[in-house]
Coordinates of C-alpha atoms in Angstrom, one line a residue:
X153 CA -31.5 -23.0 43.1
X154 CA -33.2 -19.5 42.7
X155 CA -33.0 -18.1 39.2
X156 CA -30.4 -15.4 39.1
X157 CA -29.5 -12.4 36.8
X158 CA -27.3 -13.5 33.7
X159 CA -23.5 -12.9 34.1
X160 CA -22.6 -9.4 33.6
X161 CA -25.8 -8.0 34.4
X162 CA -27.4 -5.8 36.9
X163 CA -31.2 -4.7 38.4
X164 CA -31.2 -0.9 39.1
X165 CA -33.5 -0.5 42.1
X166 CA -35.1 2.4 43.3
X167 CA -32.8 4.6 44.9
X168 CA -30.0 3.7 42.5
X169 CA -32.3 4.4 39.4
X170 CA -32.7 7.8 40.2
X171 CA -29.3 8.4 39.7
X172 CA -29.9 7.5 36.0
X173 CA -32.8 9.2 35.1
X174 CA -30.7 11.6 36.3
X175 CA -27.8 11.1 33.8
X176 CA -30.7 10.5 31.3
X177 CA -32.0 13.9 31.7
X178 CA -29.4 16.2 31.6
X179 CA -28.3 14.1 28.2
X180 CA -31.5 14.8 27.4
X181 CA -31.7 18.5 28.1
X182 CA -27.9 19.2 26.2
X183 CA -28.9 18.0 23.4
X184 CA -32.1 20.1 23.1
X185 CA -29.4 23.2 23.6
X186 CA -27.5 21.5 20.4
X187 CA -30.2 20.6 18.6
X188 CA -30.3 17.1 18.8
X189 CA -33.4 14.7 17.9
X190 CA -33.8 11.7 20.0
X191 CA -34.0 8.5 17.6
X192 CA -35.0 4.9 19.2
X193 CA -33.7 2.1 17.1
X194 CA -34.1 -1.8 17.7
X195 CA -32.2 -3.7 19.9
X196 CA -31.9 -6.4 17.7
X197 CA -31.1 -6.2 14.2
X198 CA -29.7 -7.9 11.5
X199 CA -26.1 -9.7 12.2
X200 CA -25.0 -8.4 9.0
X201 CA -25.5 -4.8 9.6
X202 CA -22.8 -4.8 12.5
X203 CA -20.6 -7.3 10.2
X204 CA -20.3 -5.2 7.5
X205 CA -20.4 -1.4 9.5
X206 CA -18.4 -2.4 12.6
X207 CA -15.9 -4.5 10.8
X208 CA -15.1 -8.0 10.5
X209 CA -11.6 -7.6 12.3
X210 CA -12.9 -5.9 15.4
X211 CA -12.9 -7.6 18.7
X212 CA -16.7 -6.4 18.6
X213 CA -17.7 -8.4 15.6
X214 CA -15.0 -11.6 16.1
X215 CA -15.5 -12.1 19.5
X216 CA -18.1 -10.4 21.5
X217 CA -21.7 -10.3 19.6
X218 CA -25.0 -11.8 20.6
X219 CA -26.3 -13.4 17.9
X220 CA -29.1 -16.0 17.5
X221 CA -31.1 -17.5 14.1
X222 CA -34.9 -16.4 14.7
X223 CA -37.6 -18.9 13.9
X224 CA -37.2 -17.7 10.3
X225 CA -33.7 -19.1 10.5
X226 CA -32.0 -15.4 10.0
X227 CA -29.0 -14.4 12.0
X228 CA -29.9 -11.6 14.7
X229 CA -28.0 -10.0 16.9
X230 CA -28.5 -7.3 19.8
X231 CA -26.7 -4.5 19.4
X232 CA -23.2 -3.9 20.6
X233 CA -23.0 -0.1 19.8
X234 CA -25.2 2.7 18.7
X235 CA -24.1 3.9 15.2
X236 CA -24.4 1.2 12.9
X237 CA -28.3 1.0 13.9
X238 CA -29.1 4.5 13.6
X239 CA -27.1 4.7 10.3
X240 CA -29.2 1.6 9.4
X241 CA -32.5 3.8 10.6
X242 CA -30.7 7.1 8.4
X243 CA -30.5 5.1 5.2
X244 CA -34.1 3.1 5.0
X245 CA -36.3 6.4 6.3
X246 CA -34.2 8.3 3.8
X247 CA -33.4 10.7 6.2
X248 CA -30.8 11.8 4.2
X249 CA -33.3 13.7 1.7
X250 CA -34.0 16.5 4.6
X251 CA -32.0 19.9 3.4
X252 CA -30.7 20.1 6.5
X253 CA -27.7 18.5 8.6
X254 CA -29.6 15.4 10.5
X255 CA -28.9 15.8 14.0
X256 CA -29.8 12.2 16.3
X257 CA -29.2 11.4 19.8
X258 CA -30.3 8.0 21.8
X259 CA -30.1 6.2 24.7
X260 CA -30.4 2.8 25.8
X261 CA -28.5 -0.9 26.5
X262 CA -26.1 -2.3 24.3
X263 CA -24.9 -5.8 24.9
X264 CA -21.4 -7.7 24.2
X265 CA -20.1 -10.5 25.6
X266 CA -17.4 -9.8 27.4
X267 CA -15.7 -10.5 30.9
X268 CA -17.1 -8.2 33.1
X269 CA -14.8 -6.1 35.3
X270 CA -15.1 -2.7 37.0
X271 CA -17.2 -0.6 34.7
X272 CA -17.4 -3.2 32.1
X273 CA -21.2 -5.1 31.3
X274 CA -22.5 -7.8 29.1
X275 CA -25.5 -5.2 29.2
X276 CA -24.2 -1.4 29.4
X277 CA -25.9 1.3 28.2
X278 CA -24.8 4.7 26.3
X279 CA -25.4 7.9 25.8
X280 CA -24.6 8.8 21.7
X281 CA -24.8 11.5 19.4
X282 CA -25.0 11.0 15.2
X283 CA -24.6 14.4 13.0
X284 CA -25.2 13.6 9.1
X285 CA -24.3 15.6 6.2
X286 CA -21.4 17.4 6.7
X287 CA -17.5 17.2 5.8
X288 CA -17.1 20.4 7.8
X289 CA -14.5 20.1 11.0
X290 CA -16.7 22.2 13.0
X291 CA -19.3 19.6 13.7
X292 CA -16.6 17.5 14.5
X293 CA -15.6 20.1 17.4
X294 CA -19.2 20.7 18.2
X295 CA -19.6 16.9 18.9
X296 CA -16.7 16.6 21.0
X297 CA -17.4 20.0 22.8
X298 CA -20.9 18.0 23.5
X299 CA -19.4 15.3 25.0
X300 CA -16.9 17.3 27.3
X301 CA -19.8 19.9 28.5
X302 CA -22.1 16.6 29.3
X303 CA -19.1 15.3 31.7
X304 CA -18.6 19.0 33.2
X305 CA -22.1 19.8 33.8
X306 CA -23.0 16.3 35.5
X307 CA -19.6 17.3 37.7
X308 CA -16.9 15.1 36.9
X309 CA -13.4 16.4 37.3
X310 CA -10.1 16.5 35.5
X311 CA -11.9 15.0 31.6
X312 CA -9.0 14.6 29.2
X313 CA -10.2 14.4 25.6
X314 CA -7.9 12.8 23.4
X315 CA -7.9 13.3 20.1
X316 CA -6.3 11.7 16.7
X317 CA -6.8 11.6 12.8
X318 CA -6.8 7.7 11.5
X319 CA -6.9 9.1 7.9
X320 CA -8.9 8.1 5.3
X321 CA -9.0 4.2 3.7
X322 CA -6.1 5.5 0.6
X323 CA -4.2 6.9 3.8
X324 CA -4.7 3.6 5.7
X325 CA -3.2 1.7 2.8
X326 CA 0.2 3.5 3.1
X327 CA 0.0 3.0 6.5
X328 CA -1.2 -0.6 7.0
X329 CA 2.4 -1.1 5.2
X330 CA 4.3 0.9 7.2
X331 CA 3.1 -0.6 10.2
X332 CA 3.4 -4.4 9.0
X333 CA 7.3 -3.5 8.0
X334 CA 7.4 -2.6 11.6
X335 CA 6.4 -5.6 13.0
X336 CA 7.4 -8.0 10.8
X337 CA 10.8 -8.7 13.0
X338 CA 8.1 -9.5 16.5
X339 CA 5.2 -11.3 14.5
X340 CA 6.0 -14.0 15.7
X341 CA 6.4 -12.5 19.5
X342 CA 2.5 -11.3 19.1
X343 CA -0.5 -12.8 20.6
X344 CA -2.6 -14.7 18.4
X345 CA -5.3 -11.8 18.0
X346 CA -2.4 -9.8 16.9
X347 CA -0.8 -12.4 14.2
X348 CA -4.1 -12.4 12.6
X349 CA -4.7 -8.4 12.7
X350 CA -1.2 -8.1 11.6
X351 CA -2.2 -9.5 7.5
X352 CA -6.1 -8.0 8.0
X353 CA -5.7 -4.8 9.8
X354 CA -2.3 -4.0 11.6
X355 CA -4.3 -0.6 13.4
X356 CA -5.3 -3.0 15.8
X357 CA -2.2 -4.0 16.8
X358 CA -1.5 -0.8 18.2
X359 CA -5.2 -1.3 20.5
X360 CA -3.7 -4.4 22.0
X361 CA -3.1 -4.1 25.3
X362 CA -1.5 -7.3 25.2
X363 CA 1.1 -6.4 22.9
X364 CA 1.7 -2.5 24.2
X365 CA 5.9 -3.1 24.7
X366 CA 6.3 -4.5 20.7
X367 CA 4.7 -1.1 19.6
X368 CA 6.7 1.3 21.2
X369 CA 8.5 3.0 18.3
X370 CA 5.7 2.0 15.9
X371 CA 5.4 4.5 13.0
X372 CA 2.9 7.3 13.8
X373 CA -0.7 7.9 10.9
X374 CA -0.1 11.2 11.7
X375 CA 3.3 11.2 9.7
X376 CA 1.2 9.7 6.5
X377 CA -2.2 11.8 6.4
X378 CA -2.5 13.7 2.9
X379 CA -3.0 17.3 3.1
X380 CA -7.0 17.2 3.1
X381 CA -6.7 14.6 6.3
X382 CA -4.1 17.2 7.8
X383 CA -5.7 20.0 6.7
X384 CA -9.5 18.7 8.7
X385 CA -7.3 17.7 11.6
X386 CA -6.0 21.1 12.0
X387 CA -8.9 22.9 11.6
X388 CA -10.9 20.4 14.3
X389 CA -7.9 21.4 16.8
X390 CA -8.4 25.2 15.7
X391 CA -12.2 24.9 16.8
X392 CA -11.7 23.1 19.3
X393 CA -9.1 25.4 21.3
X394 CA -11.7 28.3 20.0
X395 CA -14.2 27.0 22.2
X396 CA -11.6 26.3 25.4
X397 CA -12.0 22.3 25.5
X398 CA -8.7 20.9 26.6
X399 CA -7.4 18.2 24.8
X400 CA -4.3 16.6 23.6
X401 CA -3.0 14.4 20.4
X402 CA -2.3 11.0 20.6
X403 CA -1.3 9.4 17.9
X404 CA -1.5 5.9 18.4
X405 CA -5.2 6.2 19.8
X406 CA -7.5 4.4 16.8
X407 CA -10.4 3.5 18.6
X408 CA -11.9 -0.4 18.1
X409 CA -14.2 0.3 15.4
X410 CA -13.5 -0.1 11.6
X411 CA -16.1 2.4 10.2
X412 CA -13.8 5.1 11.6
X413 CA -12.4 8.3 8.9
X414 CA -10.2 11.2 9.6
X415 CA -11.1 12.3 13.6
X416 CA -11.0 9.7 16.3
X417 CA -11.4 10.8 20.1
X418 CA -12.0 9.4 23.1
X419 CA -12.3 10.8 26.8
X420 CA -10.6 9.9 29.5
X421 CA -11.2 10.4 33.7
X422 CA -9.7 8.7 36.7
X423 CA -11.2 6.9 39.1
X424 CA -12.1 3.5 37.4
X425 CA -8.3 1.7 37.8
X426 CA -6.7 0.4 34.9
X427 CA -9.6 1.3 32.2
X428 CA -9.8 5.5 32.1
X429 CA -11.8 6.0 28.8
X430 CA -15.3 6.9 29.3
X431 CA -16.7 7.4 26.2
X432 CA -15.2 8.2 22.9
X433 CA -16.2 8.6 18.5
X434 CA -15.1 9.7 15.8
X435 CA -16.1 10.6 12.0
X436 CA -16.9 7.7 10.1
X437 CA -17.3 8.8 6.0
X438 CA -18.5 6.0 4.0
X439 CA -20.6 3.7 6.7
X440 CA -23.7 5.7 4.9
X441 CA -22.9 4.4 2.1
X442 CA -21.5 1.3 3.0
X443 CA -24.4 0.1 4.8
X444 CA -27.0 1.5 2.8
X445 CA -25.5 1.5 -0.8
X446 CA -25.1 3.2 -4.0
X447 CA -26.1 6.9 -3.9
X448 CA -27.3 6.7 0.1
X449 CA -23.4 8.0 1.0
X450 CA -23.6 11.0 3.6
X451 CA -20.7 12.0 5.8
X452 CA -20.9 11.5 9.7
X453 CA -19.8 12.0 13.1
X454 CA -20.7 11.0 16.4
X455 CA -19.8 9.6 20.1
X456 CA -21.0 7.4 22.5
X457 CA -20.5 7.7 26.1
X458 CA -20.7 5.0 28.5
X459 CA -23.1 5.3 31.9
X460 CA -21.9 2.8 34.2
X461 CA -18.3 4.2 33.7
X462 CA -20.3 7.7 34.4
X463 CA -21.8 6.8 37.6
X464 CA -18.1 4.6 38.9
X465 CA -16.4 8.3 37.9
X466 CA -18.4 10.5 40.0
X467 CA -18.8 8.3 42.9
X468 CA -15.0 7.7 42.8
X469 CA -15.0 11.2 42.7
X470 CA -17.1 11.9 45.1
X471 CA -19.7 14.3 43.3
X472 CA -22.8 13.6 44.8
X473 CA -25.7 13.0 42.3
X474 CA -29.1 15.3 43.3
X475 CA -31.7 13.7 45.0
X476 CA -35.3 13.4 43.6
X477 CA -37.5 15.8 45.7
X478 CA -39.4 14.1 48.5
X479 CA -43.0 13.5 48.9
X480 CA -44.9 16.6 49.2
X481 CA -47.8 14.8 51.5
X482 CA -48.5 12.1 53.2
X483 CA -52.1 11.8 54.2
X484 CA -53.5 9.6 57.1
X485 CA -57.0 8.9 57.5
X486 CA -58.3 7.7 61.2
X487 CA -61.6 5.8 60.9
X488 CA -63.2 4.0 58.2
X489 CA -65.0 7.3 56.7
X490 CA -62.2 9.8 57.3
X491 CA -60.2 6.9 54.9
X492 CA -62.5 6.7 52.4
X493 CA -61.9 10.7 52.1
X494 CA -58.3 10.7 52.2
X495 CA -58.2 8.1 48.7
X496 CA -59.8 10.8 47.4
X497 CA -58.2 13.7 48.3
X498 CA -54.9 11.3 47.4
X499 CA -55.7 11.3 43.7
X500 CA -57.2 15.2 43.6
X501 CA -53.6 16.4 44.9
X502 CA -51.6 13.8 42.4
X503 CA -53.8 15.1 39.2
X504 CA -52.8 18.5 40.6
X505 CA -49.0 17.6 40.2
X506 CA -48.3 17.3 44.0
X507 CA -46.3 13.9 45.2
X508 CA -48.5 12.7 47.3
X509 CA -49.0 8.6 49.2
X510 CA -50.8 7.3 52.0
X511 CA -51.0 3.9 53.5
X512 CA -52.3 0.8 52.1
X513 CA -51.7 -2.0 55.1
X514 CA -54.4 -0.6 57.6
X515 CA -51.5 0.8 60.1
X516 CA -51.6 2.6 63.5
X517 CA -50.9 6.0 63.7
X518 CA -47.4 6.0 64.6
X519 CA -46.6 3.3 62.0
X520 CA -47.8 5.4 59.3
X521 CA -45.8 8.6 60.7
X522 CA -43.1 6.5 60.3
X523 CA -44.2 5.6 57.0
X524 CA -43.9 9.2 56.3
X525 CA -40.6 10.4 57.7
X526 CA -39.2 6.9 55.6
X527 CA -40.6 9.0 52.4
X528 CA -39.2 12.5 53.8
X529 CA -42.5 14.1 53.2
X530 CA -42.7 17.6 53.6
X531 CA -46.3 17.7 55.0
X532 CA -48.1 14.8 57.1
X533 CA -52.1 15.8 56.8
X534 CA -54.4 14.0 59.1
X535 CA -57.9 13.4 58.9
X536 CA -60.0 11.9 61.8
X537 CA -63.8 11.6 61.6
X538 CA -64.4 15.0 64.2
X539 CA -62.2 16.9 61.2
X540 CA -64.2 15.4 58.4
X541 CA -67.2 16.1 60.3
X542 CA -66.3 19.6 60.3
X543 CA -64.6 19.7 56.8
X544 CA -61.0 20.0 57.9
X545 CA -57.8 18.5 58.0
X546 CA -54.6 19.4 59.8
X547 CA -51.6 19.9 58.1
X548 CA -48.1 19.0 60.0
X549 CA -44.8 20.3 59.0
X550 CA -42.2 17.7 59.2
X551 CA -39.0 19.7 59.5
X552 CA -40.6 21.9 62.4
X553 CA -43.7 20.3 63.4
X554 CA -46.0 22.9 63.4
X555 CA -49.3 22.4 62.7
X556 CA -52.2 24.0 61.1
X557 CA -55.9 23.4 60.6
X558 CA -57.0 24.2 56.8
X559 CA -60.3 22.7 55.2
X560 CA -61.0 20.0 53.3
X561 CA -62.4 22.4 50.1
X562 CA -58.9 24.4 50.4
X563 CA -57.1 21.2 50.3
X564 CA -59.2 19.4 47.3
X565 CA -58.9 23.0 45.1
X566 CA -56.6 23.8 42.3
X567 CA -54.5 26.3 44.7
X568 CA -53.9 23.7 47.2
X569 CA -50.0 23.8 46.0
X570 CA -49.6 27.0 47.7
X571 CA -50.2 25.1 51.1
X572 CA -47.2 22.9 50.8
X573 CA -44.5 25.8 49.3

């Protein structure tokens, strides 16, 4: 039997790939407009640091991890999210020491196990934003106003951002027994995730999609946030409707992450069946800390947005994804001599930054025109020995066919980009 890809895995070949560098790239490019710093943190790190940030309760941490012992018998684990590495990273460069607001952005795979389904990877890869160092709503807004401008300059249509406050740990506590008064009477009606999140942490019994119908009626956070939580949930809502991002409250959205403080949010975008969120984050005061210890604690706030959902979005939606630009040239050299001359000319026009290729498999003619219509080259340019011999080369237009005779010196010279505009 050939050796496969793992489960839940995928090879992204040329001609797919360029769809996301694409993605990539315009990430890239926002968050040089926001002021973002790319950060690239291992995919591996201790099993602890995800214990202790993500939560212990989450499906994340009880169910879906990658971890190994290395050969100096320490539990590893690739990453399943962004944050709790780049917190990690924060905290042990002391990048919490810089006088102003630490701004990070990455992108790369993250890995859980998990059954995979339509949008859905053992290895998936995000697109996520951390802001350090400030309690103030507004860089809540901006980081949801990041996310939504990302989704409506790639071209996706009809974005929802939903948005909640899960309150702070002393408002959680109030809650937690609100909600386990609820569900006391149907505990034993729950699934067996449930009857064990119902004593540990009864938030996630509102996440369940198992157990949606034993919820309905379930006592709302929103009802029990103190007035600093209400008064930060307000003032996000103010900013955001300031800056004209649609969104709407949802009060039983809480996100499957522990780490999470006062603003949650996801976004949400049809076209994927049953699973609509697309990326989501939240504020998460005290994982500083709580990762990194005494006297590290800075506030935060980020998201993470998922790609593969991305690209099943827009085709679902029909936006069509630019296409790299062609070749600029193909060159064809006829005869041993006139060959030798196009390898050169090959790598002058490259270091000049023209996309340029020629034949490597000692073809016909014809072949090679083929070659070059396969590679939607702008410009065929032909060289036979009686053109060497006389220091030319003719140029062919593809999309016309026209021809013209220009010579070899033109061609090798730093202008020679004009000739293919």
């Amino acid at each position: 039997m050939s050796i496969q890809k793992p489960k839940g895995t995928q090879d992204l070949l040329p001609g797919e790939v360029e769809k996301w560098q694409y993605l990539e790239s315009k990430a890239r490019d926002l968050c040089q407009r926001f002021n973002y710093k790319e950060i690239r943190s291992p995919i591996f790190e201790s099993t602890e640091l995800f214990s202790r940030g993500v939560g212990e309760t989450t499906d994340i941490v009880e169910k879906e991890m990658y971890t190994f012992m290395d050969k100096g018998d320490r539990s590893m684990t690739l990453r399943p999210e962004g944050t709790a590495g780049v917190v990690r990273a924060y905290v042990e460069n002391k990048l919490y020491g810089v006088p102003d607001l630490t701004k990070l952005f990455y992108v790369g795979p993250m890995f859980r196990y998990e059954q995979p389904q339509a949008g859905r990877y053992r290895q998936f890869h995000q697109f996520g934003i951390e802001a350090f160092g400030s309690v103030d709503p507004s860089i809540d807004a901006e980081v949801i106003a990041l996310g939504y401008t990302f989704y409506k300059e790639i071209g996706l249509k009809e974005v929802t951002v939903e948005i909640n406050s899960v309150g702070t740990p002393s408002v959680r506590t109030v809650y937690r027994e609100k909600l386990q008064e609820f569900f006391a009477p149907v505990k034993h009606l729950l699934c067996k995730d449930c009857q064990s999140r119902y004593d540990r942490n009864p938030m996630r019994i509102l996440d369940c999609k198992t157990d949606q119908k034993y919820g309905v009626g379930a006592p709302e956070i929103l009802d029990y946030l103190d007035e600093e939580c209400s008064t930060h949930f307000a003032q996000v809502r103010e900013h955001l409707t300031a800056m004209d991002i649609p969104y709407r409250v949802n009060p039983r959205l809480v996100r499957g992450l522990d780490y999470y403080t006062h603003t949650a949010f996801e976004y949400k975008a049809a076209g994927i069946g049953a699973i609509d969120t697309i990326g989501g984050g939240g504020r998460y005061n005290g994982l500083v800390e709580q990762i990194g210890g005494h006297g590290t604690d800075q506030p935060g706030v980020g998201l993470g947005l998922g790609l593969e959902r991305i690209l099943l979005v827009l085709q679902a939606q029909g936006v069509e994804i630019p296409k790299p630009e062609p070749l600029d040239v193909y060159l064809i050299g006829l005869g041993e001599p006139a060959e030798k001359e196009v390898t050169k000319l090959l790598h002058q026009l490259r270091i000049q930054g023209l996309k340029a290729e020629k034949d490597y498999q000692g073809r016909k003619l014809k072949a090679q025109m083929k070659s070059a219509d396969r590679f939607q080259a702008k410009y065929v340019a032909i060289l036979g020995d009686d053109e060497l011999a006389r220091g030319e080369i003719t140029l062919k237009q593809m999309e016309t066919g026209s021809q013209v005779i220009v010579s070899l010196v033109d061609l090798a010279s730093n202008a020679a980009k004009t000739l293919f505009e």
